[in-house]
Every structure is written in C-alpha cells, then in structure tokens.
CSV table of C-alpha atoms and ligand atoms in Angstrom, one decimal:
chain,number,residue,atom,x,y,z
I,1,MET,CA,-25.1,-62.4,-16.6
I,2,THR,CA,-21.8,-63.7,-18.1
I,3,ILE,CA,-20.3,-66.6,-16.4
I,4,LEU,CA,-17.0,-68.0,-17.6
I,5,VAL,CA,-16.7,-71.8,-17.2
I,6,THR,CA,-13.2,-73.4,-17.4
I,7,GLY,CA,-13.1,-77.0,-18.2
I,8,VAL,CA,-16.3,-76.8,-20.0
I,9,ALA,CA,-15.9,-79.9,-22.3
I,10,GLY,CA,-15.3,-82.0,-19.1
I,11,PHE,CA,-17.8,-83.9,-17.2
I,12,ILE,CA,-18.9,-81.5,-14.4
I,13,GLY,CA,-18.2,-78.4,-16.5
I,14,TYR,CA,-20.4,-79.7,-19.4
I,15,HIS,CA,-23.4,-80.3,-16.9
I,16,VAL,CA,-22.9,-77.0,-15.1
I,17,ALA,CA,-22.8,-75.1,-18.2
I,18,GLU,CA,-26.1,-77.0,-19.5
I,19,ALA,CA,-27.8,-75.8,-16.2
I,20,LEU,CA,-26.5,-72.2,-16.6
I,21,LEU,CA,-27.6,-72.0,-20.1
I,22,ALA,CA,-31.0,-73.5,-19.2
I,23,ARG,CA,-31.7,-70.8,-16.8
I,24,GLY,CA,-30.6,-68.0,-19.4
I,25,GLU,CA,-27.1,-67.2,-18.4
I,26,THR,CA,-24.5,-66.4,-20.9
I,27,VAL,CA,-21.7,-68.8,-20.9
I,28,ILE,CA,-18.1,-68.3,-22.0
I,29,GLY,CA,-16.5,-71.9,-22.1
I,30,ILE,CA,-12.9,-72.6,-22.1
I,31,ASP,CA,-11.1,-76.1,-22.5
I,32,ASP,CA,-7.8,-77.3,-24.2
I,33,LEU,CA,-9.7,-80.6,-25.1
I,34,ASN,CA,-6.6,-82.5,-24.1
I,35,PRO,CA,-6.2,-86.2,-24.8
I,36,TYR,CA,-6.1,-87.4,-21.1
I,37,TYR,CA,-9.2,-89.3,-21.8
I,38,ASP,CA,-11.4,-89.8,-25.2
I,39,VAL,CA,-11.2,-86.4,-26.9
I,40,GLY,CA,-14.4,-87.6,-28.9
I,41,LEU,CA,-16.4,-87.6,-25.6
I,42,LYS,CA,-15.3,-84.0,-24.8
I,43,ARG,CA,-16.4,-83.0,-28.3
I,44,ALA,CA,-19.7,-84.8,-28.0
I,45,ARG,CA,-20.5,-82.6,-25.0
I,46,LEU,CA,-19.4,-79.4,-26.5
I,47,ALA,CA,-21.7,-80.3,-29.4
I,48,HIS,CA,-24.6,-80.1,-27.1
I,49,LEU,CA,-23.5,-76.9,-25.6
I,50,VAL,CA,-23.0,-75.0,-29.0
I,51,ARG,CA,-26.6,-75.5,-29.7
I,52,HIS,CA,-27.5,-72.8,-27.2
I,53,ASP,CA,-27.3,-69.1,-28.5
I,54,GLY,CA,-25.8,-67.9,-25.2
I,55,PHE,CA,-22.6,-70.2,-25.4
I,56,ALA,CA,-19.2,-69.2,-27.0
I,57,PHE,CA,-16.5,-71.6,-26.9
I,58,HIS,CA,-12.7,-71.1,-26.9
I,59,ALA,CA,-10.2,-73.8,-27.1
I,60,LEU,CA,-7.2,-72.5,-25.1
I,61,ASP,CA,-5.1,-73.6,-22.0
I,62,ILE,CA,-5.6,-71.9,-19.0
I,63,ALA,CA,-2.0,-71.7,-18.3
I,64,ASP,CA,-1.7,-69.3,-21.4
I,65,HIS,CA,-2.5,-66.3,-19.4
I,66,ALA,CA,-2.5,-63.8,-22.3
I,67,ALA,CA,-5.0,-66.0,-24.1
I,68,LEU,CA,-7.2,-66.3,-21.0
I,69,LEU,CA,-7.1,-62.6,-20.5
I,70,GLY,CA,-8.2,-62.2,-24.1
I,71,VAL,CA,-11.5,-63.8,-23.6
I,72,GLY,CA,-12.3,-63.1,-19.9
I,73,ALA,CA,-13.4,-59.5,-20.3
I,74,GLY,CA,-16.7,-58.7,-19.3
I,75,THR,CA,-17.0,-61.8,-17.1
I,76,LYS,CA,-19.1,-61.4,-13.7
I,77,ILE,CA,-18.5,-64.8,-12.2
I,78,ILE,CA,-15.7,-67.5,-12.9
I,79,VAL,CA,-16.4,-71.2,-12.5
I,80,HIS,CA,-13.0,-72.8,-12.6
I,81,LEU,CA,-13.4,-76.5,-13.1
I,82,ALA,CA,-10.3,-77.3,-15.7
I,83,ALA,CA,-7.8,-79.4,-14.1
I,84,GLN,CA,-5.6,-82.5,-14.7
I,85,ALA,CA,-7.8,-84.9,-12.6
I,86,GLY,CA,-7.2,-88.4,-11.5
I,87,VAL,CA,-5.3,-89.6,-8.6
I,88,ARG,CA,-3.0,-92.6,-10.2
I,89,TYR,CA,-2.2,-90.7,-13.5
I,90,SER,CA,-0.2,-88.3,-11.2
I,91,ILE,CA,2.3,-90.9,-10.4
I,92,ASP,CA,3.7,-91.2,-14.1
I,93,ASN,CA,2.7,-87.8,-15.2
I,94,PRO,CA,3.5,-85.4,-12.3
I,95,PHE,CA,4.4,-82.3,-14.4
I,96,ALA,CA,0.8,-82.2,-16.1
I,97,TYR,CA,-0.6,-81.6,-12.6
I,98,ALA,CA,2.0,-78.7,-12.0
I,99,ALA,CA,0.8,-77.2,-15.5
I,100,ALA,CA,-2.9,-77.4,-15.2
I,101,ASN,CA,-3.4,-77.1,-11.6
I,102,LEU,CA,-0.7,-75.0,-10.3
I,103,THR,CA,0.2,-72.6,-13.1
I,104,GLY,CA,-3.4,-73.0,-14.5
I,105,HIS,CA,-5.0,-72.0,-11.2
I,106,LEU,CA,-2.6,-69.0,-10.8
I,107,SER,CA,-3.6,-68.0,-14.2
I,108,VAL,CA,-7.3,-68.0,-13.4
I,109,LEU,CA,-6.6,-66.1,-10.1
I,110,GLU,CA,-4.8,-63.6,-12.2
I,111,LEU,CA,-7.6,-63.2,-14.6
I,112,ALA,CA,-10.1,-62.8,-11.6
I,113,ARG,CA,-7.8,-60.1,-10.2
I,114,HIS,CA,-7.8,-58.2,-13.4
I,115,VAL,CA,-11.3,-58.5,-14.7
I,116,PRO,CA,-13.2,-55.4,-13.5
I,117,GLY,CA,-16.7,-56.2,-12.0
I,118,LEU,CA,-15.9,-59.6,-11.2
I,119,THR,CA,-18.0,-60.7,-8.2
I,120,HIS,CA,-17.1,-64.4,-7.4
I,121,LEU,CA,-14.7,-67.0,-8.3
I,122,VAL,CA,-15.9,-70.6,-7.7
I,123,TYR,CA,-13.3,-73.2,-8.2
I,124,ALA,CA,-13.1,-77.1,-7.9
I,125,SER,CA,-11.1,-78.6,-5.1
I,126,SER,CA,-11.2,-82.2,-4.0
I,127,SER,CA,-12.0,-84.6,-1.3
I,128,SER,CA,-8.5,-85.9,-1.8
I,129,VAL,CA,-7.1,-82.9,-0.1
I,130,TYR,CA,-8.1,-84.6,3.4
I,131,GLY,CA,-5.6,-87.3,2.9
I,132,ALA,CA,-4.1,-89.2,5.8
I,133,GLY,CA,-5.5,-88.7,9.2
I,134,SER,CA,-8.6,-86.8,8.7
I,135,ALA,CA,-11.5,-87.9,10.9
I,136,LEU,CA,-14.8,-89.2,9.2
I,137,PRO,CA,-16.9,-87.5,7.9
I,138,TYR,CA,-14.5,-85.1,6.4
I,139,SER,CA,-14.9,-81.7,7.9
I,140,GLU,CA,-13.8,-78.3,6.3
I,141,SER,CA,-12.1,-77.7,9.7
I,142,ALA,CA,-9.7,-80.5,9.4
I,143,ARG,CA,-6.1,-79.5,8.8
I,144,ALA,CA,-5.8,-81.3,5.6
I,145,ASP,CA,-2.1,-81.3,5.7
I,146,HIS,CA,-1.2,-84.8,4.7
I,147,PRO,CA,-2.0,-85.2,1.0
I,148,GLN,CA,-1.7,-89.0,-0.4
I,149,SER,CA,-1.0,-87.8,-3.8
I,150,LEU,CA,0.7,-85.1,-6.1
I,151,TYR,CA,-3.0,-84.6,-7.3
I,152,ALA,CA,-4.3,-83.9,-3.8
I,153,ALA,CA,-1.3,-81.8,-3.2
I,154,THR,CA,-2.0,-79.6,-6.1
I,155,LYS,CA,-5.6,-79.1,-5.2
I,156,ARG,CA,-4.7,-78.1,-1.5
I,157,ALA,CA,-2.0,-75.7,-2.9
I,158,ASP,CA,-5.0,-74.2,-5.0
I,159,GLU,CA,-6.8,-73.6,-2.0
I,160,MET,CA,-3.9,-71.7,-0.5
I,161,MET,CA,-3.1,-69.6,-3.6
I,162,SER,CA,-6.9,-68.7,-3.7
I,163,ALA,CA,-6.7,-67.8,0.3
I,164,ALA,CA,-3.6,-65.6,-0.6
I,165,TYR,CA,-5.4,-63.8,-3.6
I,166,SER,CA,-8.5,-63.2,-1.6
I,167,HIS,CA,-6.4,-61.6,1.3
I,168,LEU,CA,-4.1,-59.7,-1.2
I,169,TYR,CA,-6.6,-58.3,-3.9
I,170,GLY,CA,-10.0,-58.7,-2.1
I,171,LEU,CA,-11.3,-61.4,-4.4
I,172,ARG,CA,-14.6,-63.1,-3.1
I,173,GLN,CA,-14.0,-66.8,-3.7
I,174,THR,CA,-15.4,-70.3,-3.0
I,175,GLY,CA,-13.7,-73.7,-3.4
I,176,LEU,CA,-15.5,-76.6,-3.5
I,177,ARG,CA,-14.3,-80.0,-2.4
I,178,PHE,CA,-16.0,-82.6,-4.8
I,179,PHE,CA,-16.5,-86.2,-3.4
I,180,THR,CA,-16.3,-89.0,-6.3
I,181,VAL,CA,-18.8,-87.6,-8.8
I,182,TYR,CA,-20.6,-89.9,-11.3
I,183,GLY,CA,-23.4,-90.0,-13.8
I,184,PRO,CA,-24.2,-89.6,-17.5
I,185,TRP,CA,-21.4,-88.2,-19.7
I,186,GLY,CA,-19.0,-89.1,-17.0
I,187,ARG,CA,-15.3,-89.7,-17.1
I,188,PRO,CA,-14.0,-92.8,-18.7
I,189,ASP,CA,-10.9,-92.8,-16.2
I,190,MET,CA,-13.1,-93.2,-13.1
I,191,ALA,CA,-13.8,-96.6,-11.6
I,192,TYR,CA,-17.6,-96.7,-12.3
I,193,PHE,CA,-17.1,-96.2,-16.0
I,194,GLY,CA,-14.1,-98.4,-16.5
I,195,PHE,CA,-16.2,-101.1,-14.6
I,196,ALA,CA,-18.9,-100.7,-16.9
I,197,GLU,CA,-17.0,-101.1,-19.8
I,198,ALA,CA,-15.1,-104.1,-18.7
I,199,ILE,CA,-18.1,-105.9,-17.4
I,200,ILE,CA,-20.1,-105.6,-20.7
I,201,GLU,CA,-16.8,-106.7,-22.6
I,202,GLY,CA,-16.2,-109.6,-20.4
I,203,ARG,CA,-12.8,-108.3,-19.0
I,204,PRO,CA,-11.7,-108.6,-15.6
I,205,ILE,CA,-12.0,-105.5,-13.1
I,206,THR,CA,-9.5,-104.9,-10.3
I,207,LEU,CA,-11.0,-104.3,-6.9
I,208,TYR,CA,-8.7,-103.2,-4.0
I,209,ASP,CA,-9.0,-104.6,-0.7
I,210,GLY,CA,-11.6,-106.9,-1.9
I,211,GLY,CA,-13.8,-104.2,-2.8
I,212,ARG,CA,-14.1,-102.7,1.0
I,213,LEU,CA,-12.9,-99.4,0.1
I,214,LYS,CA,-15.7,-96.9,0.6
I,215,ARG,CA,-16.6,-93.6,-1.5
I,216,ASP,CA,-18.9,-90.8,-1.0
I,217,PHE,CA,-20.3,-91.4,-4.4
I,218,THR,CA,-22.1,-88.2,-5.7
I,219,TYR,CA,-24.6,-88.0,-8.4
I,220,ILE,CA,-23.9,-85.3,-11.0
I,221,ASP,CA,-27.3,-83.7,-10.7
I,222,ASP,CA,-26.9,-83.1,-7.1
I,223,ILE,CA,-23.3,-81.7,-7.8
I,224,VAL,CA,-24.9,-79.2,-10.3
I,225,ALA,CA,-27.6,-78.2,-7.8
I,226,GLY,CA,-24.8,-77.3,-5.3
I,227,VAL,CA,-22.7,-75.4,-7.7
I,228,LEU,CA,-25.5,-73.3,-8.7
I,229,GLY,CA,-26.7,-72.9,-5.3
I,230,VAL,CA,-23.0,-71.4,-4.4
I,231,ILE,CA,-23.1,-69.2,-7.4
I,232,ASP,CA,-26.6,-67.7,-6.1
I,233,HIS,CA,-25.2,-67.4,-2.5
I,234,PRO,CA,-21.8,-65.5,-3.0
I,235,PRO,CA,-19.8,-64.3,-0.2
I,236,THR,CA,-21.0,-60.8,1.0
I,237,GLU,CA,-17.6,-59.6,2.4
I,238,ILE,CA,-14.8,-58.4,0.1
I,239,GLY,CA,-11.8,-60.8,0.4
I,240,ALA,CA,-13.8,-63.8,1.7
I,241,HIS,CA,-12.7,-67.2,0.8
I,242,ARG,CA,-14.8,-70.0,1.6
I,243,LEU,CA,-14.1,-73.8,1.4
I,244,PHE,CA,-17.0,-76.2,1.1
I,245,ASN,CA,-17.5,-80.0,0.9
I,246,ILE,CA,-19.8,-81.0,-1.7
I,247,GLY,CA,-20.7,-84.8,-1.5
I,248,ASN,CA,-23.6,-87.1,-0.8
I,249,ASN,CA,-22.8,-87.6,3.1
I,250,CYS,CA,-23.1,-91.4,2.6
I,251,ALA,CA,-19.9,-93.6,2.0
I,252,GLU,CA,-20.7,-96.8,0.1
I,253,SER,CA,-18.4,-99.6,-0.8
I,254,VAL,CA,-16.8,-100.3,-4.1
I,255,SER,CA,-18.4,-103.7,-3.8
I,256,ASP,CA,-22.0,-102.1,-3.9
I,257,LEU,CA,-21.2,-100.0,-6.8
I,258,VAL,CA,-20.2,-103.4,-8.6
I,259,ALA,CA,-23.2,-105.3,-7.5
I,260,VAL,CA,-25.4,-102.5,-8.8
I,261,LEU,CA,-23.5,-102.4,-12.2
I,262,GLU,CA,-23.9,-106.0,-12.4
I,263,ALA,CA,-27.5,-105.9,-11.7
I,264,GLU,CA,-28.0,-103.2,-14.5
I,265,LEU,CA,-25.8,-104.7,-17.0
I,266,ASN,CA,-27.1,-108.1,-16.4
I,267,HIS,CA,-23.5,-109.5,-16.6
I,268,LYS,CA,-21.3,-110.8,-13.6
I,269,ALA,CA,-18.0,-109.1,-13.1
I,270,ILE,CA,-14.8,-111.1,-13.5
I,271,ILE,CA,-13.0,-109.7,-10.2
I,272,VAL,CA,-9.3,-109.6,-9.7
I,273,ASN,CA,-8.1,-108.6,-6.4
I,274,ALA,CA,-5.2,-106.3,-5.3
I,275,PRO,CA,-3.9,-104.3,-2.3
I,276,ARG,CA,-4.7,-100.7,-2.0
I,277,PRO,CA,-2.5,-98.5,-3.8
I,278,ALA,CA,-0.7,-95.8,-1.6
I,279,ALA,CA,-2.6,-92.8,-3.1
I,280,ASP,CA,-6.0,-94.2,-2.6
I,281,PRO,CA,-7.9,-93.4,0.9
I,282,VAL,CA,-9.8,-96.4,2.6
I,283,GLU,CA,-13.0,-94.3,2.9
I,284,THR,CA,-14.3,-91.0,2.2
I,285,CYS,CA,-17.5,-89.2,3.5
I,286,ALA,CA,-18.3,-85.4,3.4
I,287,ASP,CA,-20.0,-83.5,6.2
I,288,ILE,CA,-22.1,-81.3,4.1
I,289,ALA,CA,-23.5,-79.2,7.1
I,290,ALA,CA,-22.0,-76.1,6.0
I,291,LEU,CA,-23.2,-76.1,2.5
I,292,ALA,CA,-26.5,-77.1,3.5
I,293,ARG,CA,-26.8,-74.2,5.8
I,294,LEU,CA,-25.8,-71.8,3.2
I,295,THR,CA,-27.5,-73.0,0.0
I,296,GLY,CA,-30.1,-75.7,1.5
I,297,PHE,CA,-27.9,-78.2,-0.5
I,298,SER,CA,-29.5,-81.7,0.0
I,299,PRO,CA,-28.3,-84.5,-2.4
I,300,LYS,CA,-31.1,-86.9,-3.4
I,301,THR,CA,-29.7,-89.6,-5.4
I,302,GLN,CA,-28.1,-92.7,-4.1
I,303,LEU,CA,-26.2,-95.4,-6.1
I,304,SER,CA,-29.1,-97.5,-6.7
I,305,GLU,CA,-30.6,-94.7,-8.4
I,306,GLY,CA,-27.8,-93.0,-9.9
I,307,VAL,CA,-25.9,-96.0,-11.6
I,308,PRO,CA,-28.9,-97.1,-13.5
I,309,ARG,CA,-29.2,-93.6,-15.0
I,310,PHE,CA,-25.4,-93.8,-16.0
I,311,VAL,CA,-26.0,-97.3,-17.5
I,312,VAL,CA,-28.8,-96.0,-19.7
I,313,TRP,CA,-26.5,-93.2,-21.0
I,314,TYR,CA,-23.5,-95.5,-21.4
I,315,ARG,CA,-25.3,-98.1,-23.4
I,316,ASP,CA,-26.3,-95.2,-25.9
I,317,TRP,CA,-23.0,-93.8,-26.0
I,318,ARG,CA,-21.3,-97.1,-26.9
I,319,ALA,CA,-23.9,-97.7,-29.5
I,320,LYS,CA,-23.3,-94.4,-30.9
I,321,ARG,CA,-19.7,-94.5,-30.7
I,322,GLY,CA,-19.5,-97.9,-32.6
T,401,NAD,N1,-15.2,-86.0,-11.1
T,401,NAD,C1,-14.8,-86.0,-9.8
T,401,NAD,O1,-15.2,-87.0,-9.1
T,401,NAD,C2,-14.0,-84.9,-9.2
T,401,NAD,C3,-13.8,-85.1,-7.7
T,401,NAD,C4,-12.9,-84.2,-7.2
T,401,NAD,C5,-12.5,-83.1,-7.8
T,401,NAD,N2,-12.8,-83.0,-9.1
T,401,NAD,C6,-12.4,-81.7,-9.8
T,401,NAD,O2,-13.5,-81.2,-10.5
T,401,NAD,C7,-13.0,-80.5,-11.8
T,401,NAD,C8,-13.9,-81.1,-12.9
T,401,NAD,O3,-13.6,-82.6,-13.0
T,401,NAD,P1,-14.3,-83.4,-14.1
T,401,NAD,O4,-14.6,-84.7,-13.5
T,401,NAD,O5,-15.2,-82.8,-14.7
T,401,NAD,O6,-13.0,-83.7,-14.9
T,401,NAD,P2,-12.7,-83.6,-16.5
T,401,NAD,O7,-11.4,-84.1,-16.9
T,401,NAD,O8,-13.9,-84.5,-17.2
T,401,NAD,O9,-12.9,-82.1,-16.8
T,401,NAD,C9,-11.7,-81.3,-16.8
T,401,NAD,C10,-11.6,-80.6,-18.2
T,401,NAD,O10,-10.6,-79.5,-18.0
T,401,NAD,C11,-9.9,-79.6,-19.3
T,401,NAD,N3,-8.5,-79.0,-18.9
T,401,NAD,C12,-7.7,-79.8,-18.2
T,401,NAD,N4,-6.6,-79.1,-18.2
T,401,NAD,C13,-6.7,-77.7,-18.9
T,401,NAD,C14,-5.9,-76.6,-19.3
T,401,NAD,N5,-4.8,-76.6,-18.9
T,401,NAD,N6,-6.7,-75.6,-20.0
T,401,NAD,C15,-7.9,-75.7,-20.4
T,401,NAD,N7,-8.7,-76.8,-19.9
T,401,NAD,C16,-8.1,-77.9,-19.4
T,401,NAD,C17,-10.1,-80.9,-19.8
T,401,NAD,O11,-10.0,-81.2,-21.2
T,401,NAD,C18,-11.4,-81.4,-19.3
T,401,NAD,O12,-12.3,-81.3,-20.4
T,401,NAD,C19,-11.6,-80.7,-11.9
T,401,NAD,O13,-11.0,-79.6,-11.2
T,401,NAD,C20,-11.4,-81.9,-10.9
T,401,NAD,O14,-10.1,-82.1,-10.3
T,401,NAD,C21,-13.7,-83.8,-9.8
C-alpha cells in the first residue's frame, strides 16, 4: 500500500515512516526541511529513511498545492504531520502558523479530495486545542473553544476544516490530538531536549511555576503504535471524521522530568524560576478510552523508562554532531 507522510523529516513523521517501511509499506515522504530547528537533525533522520527501497522523498512546501498534487497520485492513505509546531514561537512568528497549519492543511485536504482511491486521511492535531477551562483528563467531547495560543487556534481550525471536507466530499478522516511526545530523534525546541542540553553544558534551565506544571508525557514508540493502530482501523462510513486523544493518560510534573534527566546525566540542573507564560496550560492529561476501544491502544512507557532511552540517543547524537 502507498502511504504519503507529510513532515517525514520531523520527529514523529520519521518514526512513523520507519515503522511503516519496516512492515513493507511504500512511503512517499514530504518535508520542506525548514530551519525552525537544526536542519542537520532533519537530514540525519532522512538519511535513515532513504536506505529503504520503498521510500521516496520530495522536498516541498505542503502549501504549494500544485507541487503536492504532482507527487500525491496513487496514494491510498495520507498521514499528515507537517506543521509549524511549538506554542511559544507563535508569539513572534504568527504568519508561519497561518502558512503551514492553515494554508498547508487546506492544501492537504484538497489533495485528499482529488486523489482517486484515497481511503483515509490521518492528521496531527494537538492537546493544546483544549485550552482554558477543559476538565481533566481532557476528553474529546470537550468544547475546546478557548485556545491559549495561536498554534492551538490553528490546530483547532484544522479540525474544523477537516470536518467540513468530510461533510462536503465524503472524506474519511481521523485527527489525532498528540500529548507532549518525547524520545530519541526528538525535537530540540521541546523542554526535555533543551533541558538535557543545558544540564550537560552547565547552563541554567527555566522552570515555570517552580516546575509544578504537569504534562502527559508520551513516549514516541507508544505514539507510533497508536498511529499505526488508527491506520489499521479506518472509518467504515463515507464522510466520517473522528478525533482521538493520543497520550499516556498520566500527568507528570516538569520537576519529575528534570529529576530523571539529572539522574541519567549525572549532573545537577541550575534552576531559574519564572512565572507560567499565558500560552502554557497548568496541566494536560489525556482520556484515551476512545482510542483504546477502537485500536487496543495501551501506552507502556513512563518517564522513568523513556527519558533514559532519550538520553542514550542524545549522548550519541551530540558525539556525532561534534
Ligand atoms: N511532538 C509533540 O509533542 C506534538 C504535540 C502535539 C502535536 N504535534 C503535532 O504533530 C505533528 C508532528 O510534530 P513533530 O513533533 O514531529 O514536529 P517536527 O517539527 O519535528 O515535524 C514537522 C515537520 O514538518 C515539516 N514542515 C513544517 N512545515 C512544512 C511545510 N509547510 N511543508 C512541508 N513540510 C513542513 C518540518 O520541516 C518538520 O520536519 C505536527 O503537526 C505537530 O503540530 C506534536
């Protein structure tokens, strides 16, 4: 089966593509390799993927609809993960989010609409859509109408655009609300990665609200299992649009994260305290019952296990990068 993966040089896209290739699927990978973070890391992920015969890569911007149409023919499933990620970056760079997450998402929807024989569009949403006022654990039935960042607003808008396209054109779609994904080959802009780097280099790290903020940290292998489970359980009805949380169902504090990092890196963190930025929620936690019912999704990795695996990879990456 041919599966098109957008954002394939990104953290989640890379791991999902590896897993799909490992089970014999053909993967068309798309990424614009933009410099939001270290392009060398994106290229290093790609270098692993191009070793597979079933992999073809196209460097393009998903918002370039003509280019996207040119490479998407013959696709059966789209896994759309390309986006401008990050909550805080949207404060200084709002238009990057409109381009990648609004125009880009629409461009992928238009591709899905025009590819004959497409059976399922799976796309990335985010836990940040829950915003202010959603009860914990976050349930897919919450209204999610108080975004706390432009990033969250664009992800919620993606869900709305997808709902409209399913209604109008009969597309089968599944949106996945990812919760703080971490692990090897992760994103340098995320806290766990930046903390590891700073702790090793003896630089201070900033903790908001004394490290009491809690996140539903979800290990990458559990995320990949969930994404493949969704691919293997497509909607049966024409025009169905589903939304699922995909998290660990266990909120842990940022202080806990720092403690595991300190133990693994054998260094004490130098901590600077700061108030919580308005874009950051106090706590996130996913109700994953719906995804578990559909696919048997059952995340297995806690921070105490996942962070050490990240650290092993990170040390190796630092050594190779020089
Ligand atoms: N990692 C997380 O914790 C997390 C949490 C919630 C949601 N998400 C969502 O999951 C998806 C994957 O996230 P990730 O952590 O792998 O991020 P990532 O930044 O590592 O991957 C995204 C990839 O998309 C590419 N990209 C961005 N804009 C593009 C464009 N216009 N055209 C083509 N390629 C483009 C980037 O170059 C990057 O390689 C994103 O949609 C993100 O918003 C991630």
